[in-house]
Amino acid sequence: MSYPTQFRYTKDHEWIDAKGDLATIGITDYAQHELGDVVFVELPAVGAALTTGKTFGSVESVKAVSEIYAPANGRVVEANSDLQNKPETINSDPHGTGWLIKIKLSDPGELNPLMDAMAYEAYIEEKKKEASA
Amino acid sequence: MNDRIKKATRHTNQNEGLIFEKSSSGKRAFDLAPLDVPPVSVTRELAEHHRGNGVEDFPEVSEIEVIRHFTRLSTWNYAIDLGMYPLGSCTMKYNPRVNEHVARLVGIATEHPCQPQELSQGCLKILSLLEKCLLEITGMDAITLQPAAGAQGELTGLLLIRGYHQKNGNPRKKVLIPDSAHGTNPATAVIAGYEVENIKSNADGQVDIAMLREKVNGGVAALMLTNPSTLGIYEQQISEIASILHDKGALLYMDGANMNALAGITRPGDLGVDVMHLNLHKTFSTPHGGGGPGAGPVAMKKTLEPFLPVPVLVEKADGKLALDYNRRESIGKVKAFGSNFGVLVRALAYILAYGPSVRQATEDAVTNANYIRKRLEGIYDLPYTRPSMHEVVFSDAIQKKQGVNTMDIAKRLIDYGFHPYTTAFPLIVPGALMIEPTESESKEECDFFIDAMRAIADEVEKTPEAVKTAPHTTRIRRLDEVAAARKPVLRWKPESEHSGAAG
Amino acid sequence: MRYLPKSPAERQEMLAAIGVKSVEELFTSIPEQYRLKQPLNLPGPLSEAEVIDYFQARAAENSVGYSSFLGAGVYSHLRSVVTDALLQRGEFLTSYTPYQAEIAQGTLQAIFEFQTLMCQLTGQDVANASMYDGSTATTEAVLMAERVTGRSRVLVARSVHPEYRDVLRTYAKNSGLTVEEIPFTASGTVDAAALKGSLRDDVCAVVVQSPNFFGAIESPGPLAEVAHSAGALLVVAVTEALSLAVVKPPAEADIVALEGQSFGLPPSYGGPFVGVVASREKFVRQMPGRLAGQTTDQAGHRGFVLTLATREQHIRREKATSNICTNQALCALAATIHLCLLGKEGIREMAEQNLAKARFALAELEKIPGVKRTFAAPFFNEFTVEFPRSVKMVNTELLKKKIVGPYVLGSAYAELTKHALVCVTETTTRAQIDNLAAGLRSALEQTL
């Protein structure tokens, strides 16, 4: 799967897609692949505050739980309620309908230091090499 | 399948439904003697808002149906009585049957924990002798038999530590835990009100002494250490570790899950350990029973004795035993009614059967583990090469090259008639194969196991698909755990309530 | 040694294969100064017969030959020999936790049946595969309520078993919970007015027991309403699970913490017993302990697996819903087999015998001058009576007649100095009740 060029990426394998001060956040294809079949997602309520670097929810597979870390400061305006009944969407379409939350960014500039698609792809190549070493 | 493998295989039995599906109105499996007092009417004795029928959908079957139902279910299980469990850190050893016999004796099984102490001297003597034996084995000064399992023992130990620090004016905030630790360690530390700080193991899988020195300060209450570690490797610098901790007023807690490598050979109390728990359902042979019950006694140095849970077993002036509840500094009770006494009886029976020759069991356990290690070295990757004690940890690094991982190998082992070894633990070994044979395995059984593991390694090279899609010979194969977690069905419901999905 | 399957020759063979001359060489990673030079000073080794003799001798020093009227959270009920015959099958007794579902379907299906029976008894949606016992189950229920509500104050009725409250306090001290007690009324049940008075929006759980420690049956319905009005959860503890065969299940509770010892487990001087946490479906991800779930395999056959394991310590570690690992699986199996044997009719009949015998005993005791029933609340098989002299003294006299008298309530409730908690089950014979009455009558006459 290719990594959308308009997204920004974190070291914890989240993607963020900003349009002005509105951003959508999800986990990357690499993350869903590592996790395996998603069975449950825990998301914050609308209105909850996000603090950069702090966890705002989790994604669970049968054998593991992945915390999700806020890539930027903001406030939740929408959580993907479809994931309640169909958490597998994260596996099948992690960059699209498997989005987790939409937030209002405190400062869109905070996204600048995040990796772009090329940097992220290089990053996960490194990770794959480390794992098979 | 390799014909050389002579391991006994199981009969798979017919499908057996749920007991509720065999139920029909009017069948009975149990009769009571007639009432010898005047009967009462439930509707007269209990007002309507107190009356209910929670047992409306209870099964109605006959005695033979109960016998057959559970007998059939039992044939679907693997068990120690059938063969080896190579599970690391579980110590799946033989559960002696005399233990079951004595635990069921009239006068042992029938005693009420609240009955007068003068009528319980037999029980109290059992507790007293077990305490003495476990103190001798661990080299400690005081002990509580109250905790119901290892995890509860860990909690008790940490509460004792907290009591000690509190008395010295500062309960302290942190507990250090190696990254190789069993999951109960960090889970327990949190319940005891401590923050967990993980400490990385060094390249030999041991505690990194330099890092420990850095991390231990006046805010650290204790280090929780498993010895031998979950890699099966003896923590050589344990006394140095104890010194570092003691220098800063911190304590050393030892997770005694791996006592099967130490009993009769060395004593944790001599090594600088301040407090530790034992798993009676591991080292001391009490049965796992499909997941429990166990018991997790906690032994400690004198400094922690004032904080013992109540009641404390004491000997009175007249030589009688009594339970002392008058302990000002006690951490309180961790469990009602004293202890898992029936489990303690079994452990004492085990110790009495061995006596001082418990050392022989430890020697055999370590011999078996090293024998298996020697004969599988080179076939499976050995990430840590220090000497193994009672367990050995390999990794799937070699087999990964064929796309086969430890889970697959474990499942294939089932086809060879064994229960899998411990997979995916300890966390510091990616793709771990953690193997502990215990002293209960004969050379023959060890050889069967080695042959099976070699055969599987061979299959990985030649026919990896067979391994990746294992097991092939069980009644049920590769259950859908994802569906079970996404839409949990955790009970049977009568037809009228069925959503129609189950069947 | 009979448990060790090696001949001396085989030991030598294996050591040779390893490449060492003696087994001592396998312990060189232990510094020399710490390796024991002497055998441990332990009794034994004993032959099988000697082991049995030892425990027979201990058994003879206990209460064999005495009748007993003790309950107080541990109950003597009939057990079928069928239970032990099945329990002692090696495939149940000596099997491991069912993490490898393909070769543990026996254990897993039995757990699923256990969970079902517990849901039926408690009127809840979900029940776990067991906790250590009722006391720790109650504590775990409170910790669960804390997780669900995010609050940290607990109101627990004084009529909850004293040892259960002790255990709760031990755990609560270190998890930032404050525990306050709610008094009981003259009728023996929890003081709802006092409860209302103490309730604020910082309470995570209201904990009551039914039947409570005095034997009195509480009313979970109204209590749940009171708790919910402040956003708190109602936890109902049940120590005498047999009561649920005739008493209404506490379906209005948010969490039920049950002790299952009454179902096929002997008193065994305090354990092992079996605790259960049962609750609503919406709280399932906050539940502690193992859960067995139904699913299908590749071929579409029904099977069972441990599920929702991400709650547990082996995955979640610091963030687990509990630190519990080993539970009481074999005890839960005993309870399952026992309940299947009793069945719907058998359990009701057993419960009705308890009701009848307890009422008969109360009537006989009330005939004795000075003996009074204390609490008006309805009861199942335990009730509280007041004696005109100290219960301890009375019990001393009763012991001479080989009767273990009722529980001395004064040892846990300072204001109940002359009060006794009498338990009568289906195992108590009429003759034993008559003897108790006669013994009590004579013990009381002595002071007059």
PDB file of N, CA and C in Angstrom, chain A residues 40 58 60-65 67, chain C residues 285-286 308-311 315-316 319:
ATOM      1  N   PHE A  40     -11.097  -4.188  18.606  1.00  0.00           N
ATOM      2  CA  PHE A  40     -11.760  -3.151  19.404  1.00  0.00           C
ATOM      3  C   PHE A  40     -10.968  -1.866  19.329  1.00  0.00           C
ATOM      4  N   SER A  58      -6.892   3.764  22.128  1.00  0.00           N
ATOM      5  CA  SER A  58      -6.110   2.562  21.851  1.00  0.00           C
ATOM      6  C   SER A  58      -6.789   1.716  20.792  1.00  0.00           C
ATOM      7  N   GLU A  60      -7.002  -2.334  19.677  1.00  0.00           N
ATOM      8  CA  GLU A  60      -6.708  -3.666  20.206  1.00  0.00           C
ATOM      9  C   GLU A  60      -6.824  -4.733  19.156  1.00  0.00           C
ATOM     10  N   SER A  61      -5.882  -5.655  19.170  1.00  0.00           N
ATOM     11  CA  SER A  61      -6.047  -6.887  18.406  1.00  0.00           C
ATOM     12  C   SER A  61      -6.261  -7.986  19.440  1.00  0.00           C
ATOM     13  N   VAL A  62      -6.253  -9.232  19.008  1.00  0.00           N
ATOM     14  CA  VAL A  62      -6.461 -10.318  19.951  1.00  0.00           C
ATOM     15  C   VAL A  62      -5.328 -10.379  20.970  1.00  0.00           C
ATOM     16  N   LYS A  63      -4.092 -10.176  20.481  1.00  0.00           N
ATOM     17  CA  LYS A  63      -2.941 -10.401  21.348  1.00  0.00           C
ATOM     18  C   LYS A  63      -2.214  -9.150  21.797  1.00  0.00           C
ATOM     19  N   ALA A  64      -2.668  -7.994  21.377  1.00  0.00           N
ATOM     20  CA  ALA A  64      -1.914  -6.794  21.736  1.00  0.00           C
ATOM     21  C   ALA A  64      -2.815  -5.575  21.792  1.00  0.00           C
ATOM     22  N   VAL A  65      -2.318  -4.559  22.499  1.00  0.00           N
ATOM     23  CA  VAL A  65      -3.004  -3.273  22.546  1.00  0.00           C
ATOM     24  C   VAL A  65      -2.009  -2.219  22.136  1.00  0.00           C
ATOM     25  N   GLU A  67      -1.395   1.780  22.080  1.00  0.00           N
ATOM     26  CA  GLU A  67      -1.871   3.110  22.468  1.00  0.00           C
ATOM     27  C   GLU A  67      -1.715   4.003  21.256  1.00  0.00           C
TER      28      GLU A  67
ATOM     29  N   ARG C 285     -15.425  -4.985  29.213  1.00  0.00           N
ATOM     30  CA  ARG C 285     -13.995  -4.727  28.994  1.00  0.00           C
ATOM     31  C   ARG C 285     -13.290  -4.206  30.235  1.00  0.00           C
ATOM     32  N   GLN C 286     -14.081  -3.904  31.276  1.00  0.00           N
ATOM     33  CA  GLN C 286     -13.466  -3.491  32.543  1.00  0.00           C
ATOM     34  C   GLN C 286     -13.408  -4.636  33.542  1.00  0.00           C
ATOM     35  N   LEU C 308     -10.903 -11.645  25.030  1.00  0.00           N
ATOM     36  CA  LEU C 308     -10.739 -10.317  25.635  1.00  0.00           C
ATOM     37  C   LEU C 308      -9.517 -10.317  26.556  1.00  0.00           C
ATOM     38  N   ALA C 309      -8.479 -11.003  26.092  1.00  0.00           N
ATOM     39  CA  ALA C 309      -7.291 -11.172  26.935  1.00  0.00           C
ATOM     40  C   ALA C 309      -6.505  -9.882  27.084  1.00  0.00           C
ATOM     41  N   THR C 310      -6.790  -8.894  26.239  1.00  0.00           N
ATOM     42  CA  THR C 310      -6.039  -7.647  26.346  1.00  0.00           C
ATOM     43  C   THR C 310      -6.337  -6.919  27.654  1.00  0.00           C
ATOM     44  N   ARG C 311      -7.352  -7.393  28.414  1.00  0.00           N
ATOM     45  CA  ARG C 311      -7.589  -6.789  29.728  1.00  0.00           C
ATOM     46  C   ARG C 311      -6.550  -7.265  30.736  1.00  0.00           C
ATOM     47  N   ILE C 315      -0.835  -9.381  28.887  1.00  0.00           N
ATOM     48  CA  ILE C 315      -0.743  -8.496  27.731  1.00  0.00           C
ATOM     49  C   ILE C 315      -0.640  -7.042  28.184  1.00  0.00           C
ATOM     50  N   ARG C 316      -1.563  -6.659  29.074  1.00  0.00           N
ATOM     51  CA  ARG C 316      -1.667  -5.244  29.439  1.00  0.00           C
ATOM     52  C   ARG C 316      -0.670  -4.821  30.504  1.00  0.00           C
ATOM     53  N   LYS C 319      -1.249  -1.838  32.905  1.00  0.00           N
ATOM     54  CA  LYS C 319      -2.588  -1.265  32.719  1.00  0.00           C
ATOM     55  C   LYS C 319      -3.689  -2.323  32.776  1.00  0.00           C
TER      56      LYS C 319
END
